[in-house]
Structure formats: C-alpha cells, structure tokens
PDB file of C-alpha atoms in Angstrom:
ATOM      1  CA  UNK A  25       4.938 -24.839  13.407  1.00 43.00           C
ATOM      2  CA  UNK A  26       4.975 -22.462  16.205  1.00 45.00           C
ATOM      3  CA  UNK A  27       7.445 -20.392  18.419  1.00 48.00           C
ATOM      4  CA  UNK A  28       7.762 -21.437  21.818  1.00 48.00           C
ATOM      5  CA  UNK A  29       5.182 -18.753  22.233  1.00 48.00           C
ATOM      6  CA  UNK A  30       2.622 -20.566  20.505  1.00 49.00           C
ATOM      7  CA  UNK A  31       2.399 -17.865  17.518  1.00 47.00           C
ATOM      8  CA  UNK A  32       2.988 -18.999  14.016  1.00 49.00           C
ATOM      9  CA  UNK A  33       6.479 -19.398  12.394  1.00 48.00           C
ATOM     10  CA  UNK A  34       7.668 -19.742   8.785  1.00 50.00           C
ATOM     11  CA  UNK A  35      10.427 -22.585   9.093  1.00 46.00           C
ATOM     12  CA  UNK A  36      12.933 -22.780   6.332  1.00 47.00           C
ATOM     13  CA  UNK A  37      12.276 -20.136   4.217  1.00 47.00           C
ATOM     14  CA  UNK A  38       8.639 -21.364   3.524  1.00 46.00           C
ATOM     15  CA  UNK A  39       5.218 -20.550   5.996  1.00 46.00           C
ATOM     16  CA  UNK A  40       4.054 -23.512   8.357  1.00 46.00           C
ATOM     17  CA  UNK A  41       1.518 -25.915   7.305  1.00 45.00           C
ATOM     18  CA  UNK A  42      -1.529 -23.993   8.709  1.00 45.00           C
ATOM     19  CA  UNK A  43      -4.182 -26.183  10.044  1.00 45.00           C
ATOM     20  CA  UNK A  44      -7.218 -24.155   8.683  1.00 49.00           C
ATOM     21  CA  UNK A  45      -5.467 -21.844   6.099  1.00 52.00           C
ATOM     22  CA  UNK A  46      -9.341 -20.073   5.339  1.00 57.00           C
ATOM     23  CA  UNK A  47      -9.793 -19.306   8.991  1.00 66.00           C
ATOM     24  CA  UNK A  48      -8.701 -15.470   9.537  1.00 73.00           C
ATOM     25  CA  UNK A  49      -5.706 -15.207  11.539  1.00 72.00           C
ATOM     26  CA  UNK A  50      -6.379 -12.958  14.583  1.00 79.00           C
ATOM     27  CA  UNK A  51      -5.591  -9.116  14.498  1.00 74.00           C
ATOM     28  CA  UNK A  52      -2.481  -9.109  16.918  1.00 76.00           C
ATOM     29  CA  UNK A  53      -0.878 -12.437  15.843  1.00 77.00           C
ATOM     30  CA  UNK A  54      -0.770 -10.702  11.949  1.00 72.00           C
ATOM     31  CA  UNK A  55       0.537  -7.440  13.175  1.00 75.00           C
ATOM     32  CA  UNK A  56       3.353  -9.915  14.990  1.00 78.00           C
ATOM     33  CA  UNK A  57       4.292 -11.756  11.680  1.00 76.00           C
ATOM     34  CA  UNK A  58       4.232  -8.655   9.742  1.00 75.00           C
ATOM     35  CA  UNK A  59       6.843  -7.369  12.265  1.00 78.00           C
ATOM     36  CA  UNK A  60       8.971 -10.422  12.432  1.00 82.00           C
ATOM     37  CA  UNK A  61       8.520 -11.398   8.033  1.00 82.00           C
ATOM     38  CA  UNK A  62       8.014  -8.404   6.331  1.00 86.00           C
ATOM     39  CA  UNK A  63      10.913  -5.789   5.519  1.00 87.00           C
ATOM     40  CA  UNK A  64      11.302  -2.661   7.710  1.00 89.00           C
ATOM     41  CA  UNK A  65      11.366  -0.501   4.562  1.00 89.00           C
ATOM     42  CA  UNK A  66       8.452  -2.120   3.137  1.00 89.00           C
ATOM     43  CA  UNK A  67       6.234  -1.701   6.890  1.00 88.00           C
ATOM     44  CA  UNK A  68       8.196   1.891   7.256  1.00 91.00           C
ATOM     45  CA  UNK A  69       7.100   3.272   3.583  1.00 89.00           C
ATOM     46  CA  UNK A  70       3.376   1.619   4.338  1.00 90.00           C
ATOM     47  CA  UNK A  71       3.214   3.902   7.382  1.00 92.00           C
ATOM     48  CA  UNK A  72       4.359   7.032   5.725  1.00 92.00           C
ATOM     49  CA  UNK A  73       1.538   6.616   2.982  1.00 91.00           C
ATOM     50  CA  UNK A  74      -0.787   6.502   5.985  1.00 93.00           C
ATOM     51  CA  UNK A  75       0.297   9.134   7.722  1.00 94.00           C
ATOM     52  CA  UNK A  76       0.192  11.531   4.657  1.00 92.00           C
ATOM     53  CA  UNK A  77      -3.462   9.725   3.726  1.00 93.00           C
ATOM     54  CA  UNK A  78      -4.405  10.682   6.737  1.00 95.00           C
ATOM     55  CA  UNK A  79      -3.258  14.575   6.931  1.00 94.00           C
ATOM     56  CA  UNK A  80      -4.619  15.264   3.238  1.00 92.00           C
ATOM     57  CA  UNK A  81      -7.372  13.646   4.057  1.00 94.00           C
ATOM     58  CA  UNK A  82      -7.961  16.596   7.242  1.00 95.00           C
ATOM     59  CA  UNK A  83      -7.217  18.951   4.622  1.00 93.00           C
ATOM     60  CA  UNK A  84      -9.288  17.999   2.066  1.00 93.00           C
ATOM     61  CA  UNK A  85     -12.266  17.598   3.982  1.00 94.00           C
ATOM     62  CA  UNK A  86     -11.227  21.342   5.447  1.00 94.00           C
ATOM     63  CA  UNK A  87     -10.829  22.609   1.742  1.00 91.00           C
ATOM     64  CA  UNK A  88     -14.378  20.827   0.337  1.00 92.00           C
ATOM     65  CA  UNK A  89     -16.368  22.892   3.483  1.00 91.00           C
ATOM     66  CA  UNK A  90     -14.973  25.826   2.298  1.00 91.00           C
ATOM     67  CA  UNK A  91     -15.378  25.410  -1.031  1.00 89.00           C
ATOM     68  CA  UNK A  92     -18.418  25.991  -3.026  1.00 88.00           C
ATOM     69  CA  UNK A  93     -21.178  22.258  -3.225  1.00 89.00           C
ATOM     70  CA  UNK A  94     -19.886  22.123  -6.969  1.00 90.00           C
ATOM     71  CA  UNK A  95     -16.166  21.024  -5.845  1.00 91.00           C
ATOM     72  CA  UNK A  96     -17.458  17.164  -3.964  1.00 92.00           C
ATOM     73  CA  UNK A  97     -17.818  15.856  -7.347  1.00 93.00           C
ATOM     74  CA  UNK A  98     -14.509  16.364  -8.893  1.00 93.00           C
ATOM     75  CA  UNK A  99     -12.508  16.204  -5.498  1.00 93.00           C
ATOM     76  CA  UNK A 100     -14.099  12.803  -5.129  1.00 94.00           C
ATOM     77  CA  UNK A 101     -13.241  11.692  -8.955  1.00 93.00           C
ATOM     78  CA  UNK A 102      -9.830  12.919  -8.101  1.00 92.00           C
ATOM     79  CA  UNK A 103      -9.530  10.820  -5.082  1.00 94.00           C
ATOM     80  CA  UNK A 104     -11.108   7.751  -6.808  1.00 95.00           C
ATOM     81  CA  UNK A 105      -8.624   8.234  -9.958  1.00 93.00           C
ATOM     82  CA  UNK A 106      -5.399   8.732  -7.386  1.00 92.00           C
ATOM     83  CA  UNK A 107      -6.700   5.272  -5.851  1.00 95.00           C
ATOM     84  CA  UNK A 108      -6.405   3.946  -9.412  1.00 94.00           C
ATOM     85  CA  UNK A 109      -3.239   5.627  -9.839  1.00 91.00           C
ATOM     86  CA  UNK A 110      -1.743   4.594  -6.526  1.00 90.00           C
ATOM     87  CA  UNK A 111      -2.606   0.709  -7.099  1.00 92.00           C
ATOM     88  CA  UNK A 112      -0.834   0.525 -10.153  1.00 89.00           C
ATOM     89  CA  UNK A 113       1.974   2.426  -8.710  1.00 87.00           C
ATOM     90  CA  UNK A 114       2.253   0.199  -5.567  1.00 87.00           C
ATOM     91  CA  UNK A 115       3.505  -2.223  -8.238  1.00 83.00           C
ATOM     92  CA  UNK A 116       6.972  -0.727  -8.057  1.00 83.00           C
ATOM     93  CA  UNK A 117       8.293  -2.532  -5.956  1.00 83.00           C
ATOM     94  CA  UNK A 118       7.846  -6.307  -6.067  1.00 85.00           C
ATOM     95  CA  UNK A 119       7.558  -8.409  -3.143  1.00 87.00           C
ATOM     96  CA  UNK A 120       9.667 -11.205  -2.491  1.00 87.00           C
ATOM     97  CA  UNK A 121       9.759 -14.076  -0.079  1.00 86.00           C
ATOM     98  CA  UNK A 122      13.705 -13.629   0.745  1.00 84.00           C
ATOM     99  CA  UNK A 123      14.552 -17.386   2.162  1.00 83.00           C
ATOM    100  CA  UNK A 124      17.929 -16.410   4.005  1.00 83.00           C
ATOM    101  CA  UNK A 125      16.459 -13.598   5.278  1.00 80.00           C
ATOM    102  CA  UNK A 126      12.918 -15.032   6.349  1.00 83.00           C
ATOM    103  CA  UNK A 127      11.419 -11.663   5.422  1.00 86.00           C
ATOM    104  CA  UNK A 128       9.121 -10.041   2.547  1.00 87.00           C
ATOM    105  CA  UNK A 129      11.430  -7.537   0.673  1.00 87.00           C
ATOM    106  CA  UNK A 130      10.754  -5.364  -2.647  1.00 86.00           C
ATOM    107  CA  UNK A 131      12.876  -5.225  -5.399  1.00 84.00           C
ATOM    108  CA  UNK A 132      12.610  -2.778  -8.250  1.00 81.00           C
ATOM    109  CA  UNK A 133      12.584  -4.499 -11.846  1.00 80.00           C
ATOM    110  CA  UNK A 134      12.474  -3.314 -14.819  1.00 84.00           C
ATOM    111  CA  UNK A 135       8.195  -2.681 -14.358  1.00 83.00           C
ATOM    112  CA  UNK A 136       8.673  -1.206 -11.556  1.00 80.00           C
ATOM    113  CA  UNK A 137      11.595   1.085 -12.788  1.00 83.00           C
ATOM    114  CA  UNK A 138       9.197   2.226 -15.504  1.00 87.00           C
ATOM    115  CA  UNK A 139       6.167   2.715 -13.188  1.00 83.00           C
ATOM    116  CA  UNK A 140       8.168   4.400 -10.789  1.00 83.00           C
ATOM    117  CA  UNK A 141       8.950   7.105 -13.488  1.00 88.00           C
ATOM    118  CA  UNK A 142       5.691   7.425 -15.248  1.00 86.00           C
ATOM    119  CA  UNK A 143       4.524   8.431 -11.138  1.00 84.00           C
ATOM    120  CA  UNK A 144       7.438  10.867 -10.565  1.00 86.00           C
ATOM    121  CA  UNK A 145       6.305  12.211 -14.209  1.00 88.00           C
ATOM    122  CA  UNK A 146       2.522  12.657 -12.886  1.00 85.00           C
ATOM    123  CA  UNK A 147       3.271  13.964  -9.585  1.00 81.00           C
ATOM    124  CA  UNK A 148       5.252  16.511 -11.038  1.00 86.00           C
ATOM    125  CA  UNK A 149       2.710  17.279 -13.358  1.00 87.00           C
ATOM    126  CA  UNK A 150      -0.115  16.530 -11.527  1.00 84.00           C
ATOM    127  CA  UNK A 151      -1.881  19.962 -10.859  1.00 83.00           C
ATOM    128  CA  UNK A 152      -1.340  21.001 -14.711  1.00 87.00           C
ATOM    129  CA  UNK A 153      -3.097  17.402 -15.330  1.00 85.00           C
ATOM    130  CA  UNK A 154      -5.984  17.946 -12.826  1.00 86.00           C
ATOM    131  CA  UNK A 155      -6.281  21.602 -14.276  1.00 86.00           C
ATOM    132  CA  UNK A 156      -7.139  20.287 -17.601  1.00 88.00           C
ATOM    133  CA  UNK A 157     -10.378  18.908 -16.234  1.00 87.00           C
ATOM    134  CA  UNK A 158     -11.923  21.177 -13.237  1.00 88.00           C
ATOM    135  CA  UNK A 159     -11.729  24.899 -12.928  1.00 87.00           C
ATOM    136  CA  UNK A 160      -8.964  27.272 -11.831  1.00 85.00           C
ATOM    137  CA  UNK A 161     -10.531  27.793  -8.477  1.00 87.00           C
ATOM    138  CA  UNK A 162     -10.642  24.237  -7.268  1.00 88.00           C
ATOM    139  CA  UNK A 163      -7.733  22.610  -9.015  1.00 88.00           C
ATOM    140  CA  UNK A 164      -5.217  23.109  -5.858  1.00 89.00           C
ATOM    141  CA  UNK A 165      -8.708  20.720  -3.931  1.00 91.00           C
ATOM    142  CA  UNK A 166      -8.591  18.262  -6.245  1.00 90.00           C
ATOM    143  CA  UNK A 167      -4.710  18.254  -7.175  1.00 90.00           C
ATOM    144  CA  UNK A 168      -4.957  17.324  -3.014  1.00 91.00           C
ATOM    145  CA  UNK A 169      -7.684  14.530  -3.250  1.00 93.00           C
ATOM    146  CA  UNK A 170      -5.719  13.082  -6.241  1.00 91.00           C
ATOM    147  CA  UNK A 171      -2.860  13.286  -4.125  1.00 91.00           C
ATOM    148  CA  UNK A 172      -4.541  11.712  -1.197  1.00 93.00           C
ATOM    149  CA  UNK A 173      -5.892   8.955  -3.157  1.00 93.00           C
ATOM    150  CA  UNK A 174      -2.357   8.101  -4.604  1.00 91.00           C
ATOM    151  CA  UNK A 175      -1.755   7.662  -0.672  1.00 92.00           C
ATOM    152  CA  UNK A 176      -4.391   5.053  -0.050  1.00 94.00           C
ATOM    153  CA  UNK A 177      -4.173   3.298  -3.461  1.00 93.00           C
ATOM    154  CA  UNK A 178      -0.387   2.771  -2.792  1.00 91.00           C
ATOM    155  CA  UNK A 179      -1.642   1.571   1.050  1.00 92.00           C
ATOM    156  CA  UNK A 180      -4.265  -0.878  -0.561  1.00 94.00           C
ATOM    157  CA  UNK A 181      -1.701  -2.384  -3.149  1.00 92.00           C
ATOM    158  CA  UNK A 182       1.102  -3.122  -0.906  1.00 90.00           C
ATOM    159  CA  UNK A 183      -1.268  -4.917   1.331  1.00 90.00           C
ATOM    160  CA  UNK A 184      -2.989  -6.517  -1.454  1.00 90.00           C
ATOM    161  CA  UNK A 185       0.106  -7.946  -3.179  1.00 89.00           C
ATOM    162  CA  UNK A 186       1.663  -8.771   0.383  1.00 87.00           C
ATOM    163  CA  UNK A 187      -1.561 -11.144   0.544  1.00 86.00           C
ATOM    164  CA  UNK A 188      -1.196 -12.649  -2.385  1.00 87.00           C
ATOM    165  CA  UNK A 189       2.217 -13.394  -1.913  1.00 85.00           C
ATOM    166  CA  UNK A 190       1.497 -14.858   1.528  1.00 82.00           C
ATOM    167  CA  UNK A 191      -1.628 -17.362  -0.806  1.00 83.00           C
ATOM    168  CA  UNK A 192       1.480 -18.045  -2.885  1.00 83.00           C
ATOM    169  CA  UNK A 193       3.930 -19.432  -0.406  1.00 79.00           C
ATOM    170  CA  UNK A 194       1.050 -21.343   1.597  1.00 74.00           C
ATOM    171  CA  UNK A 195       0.133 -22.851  -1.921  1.00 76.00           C
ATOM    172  CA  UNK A 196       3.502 -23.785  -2.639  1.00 76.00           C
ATOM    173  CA  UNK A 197       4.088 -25.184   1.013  1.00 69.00           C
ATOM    174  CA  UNK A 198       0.942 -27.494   0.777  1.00 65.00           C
TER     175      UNK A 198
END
C-alpha cells in the first residue's frame, strides 16, 4: 500500500504486501521510512555513534602516524575486538514493531539490562583491559581504536537487527 505520494506505507501495524520483497528498496525512499517507522531515540542514538565513529576515527588515524609502525597491529586488533564488542552490545536494546505507534522502538529486558552493565563495566575499565595486552606507550591508541570500534559495532548491530526485524514483519505479513 502506498501514501498518496506513492512511497511505501505499513497499514495496521504490519508493512504492506511488497510486490518484489528481494528487490532493494531505493536509497531515499528507506531513509523516508526510517524517518516516518523507526523511533527518534533509536535514529538519534544511531547518529551519535556515528558522529563519535567518525571523530575517533580522525584521531586515531592522527595518533597511528605519529606513532611508531609497531602500533597498526594492535590499534587495528583493538578496533576489530571493539566491533565485536559493540555488536553484542547493540543488543541492549531490543527492537520492537510498536503497532499503536507504527514505529520501531527499543526496550531494555532483562539481556539487555545485563549487557548494558557488563559495557559500562568495560568502558570503565577499558584502558586497564587494553593495557594488559600492548605496551604503556600505545595503550591510550588502542584504548581509542577499541573505543572507536565499540562505535561502529554498535552502528552495524542496530542496523542489522532493524533488518531483521523489518524480514520478520514482511514474513509475518505474507
């Protein structure tokens, strides 16, 4: 079903019946349903993650050209295991088709609750953690790039699950 726009429209609390559902739904017209279906805490928090991806990212690019060749290694382990890290901590929240409200929300459960304090636990603890592995003079580097990673991996997993939820209510609608 469509808008008198001609843009697609989930109609009582379920997703229209999509003609080709494994045709890829054009850039602008996704951006548009996120806006209209998908929480403005949820899109909000997804654009902070970004942002701060995006500024440790400057500075740990910065930080690896002035640090000796030696430091790429673990700053990129330390970005790879904060992308690990931030995945299973995107979990969190869980999404949630909301039918009165038409929208995707999150809700913290119990999971989520005890996710979200095993990642205040290792951000708190995070350079002693990282300093356990590299040396003294790059642990603030890779303490950064594990930071950084936690960024994107939280990025990858909202967008991931939203996704999957959006398979799940097309599934269910068919």
């Amino acid at each position: 079903m469509s808008d008198p726009d001609g843009r697609r429209t989930f109609d009582g609390g379920q997703p229209a019946q999509v003609s080709r559902p494994h045709t890829r739904i054009p850039r602008g017209e996704r951006r548009d349903m996120a806006r209209r279906h998908v929480d403005k805490k949820i899109r909000m928090r997804m654009r902070i993650f970004a942002v701060i991806f995006v500024v440790l990212l400057v500075v740990v690019i910065v930080e690896l050209f002035l640090a000796t060749p030696e430091a790429v290694p673990p700053a990129l382990a330390g970005l790879v295991g904060g992308i690990a890290v931030g995945l299973v901590a995107s979990r969190m929240f869980r999404l949630e088709w909301d039918r009165a409200a038409r929208t995707v929300v999150g809700k913290l459960d119990i999971l989520g609750g005890i996710i979200l304090v095993a990642y205040i636990v290792f951000s708190i603890f995070r350079s002693r953690i990282v300093a356990l592995w590299v040396p003294a003079d790059i642990v603030k580097l890779c303490s950064l790039a594990v930071m950084d990673g936690l960024m994107l991996g939280q990025v990858i997993g909202t967008v991931g699950g939203l996704k999957e939820l959006y398979k799940r209510i097309v599934a269910d609608a068919d």
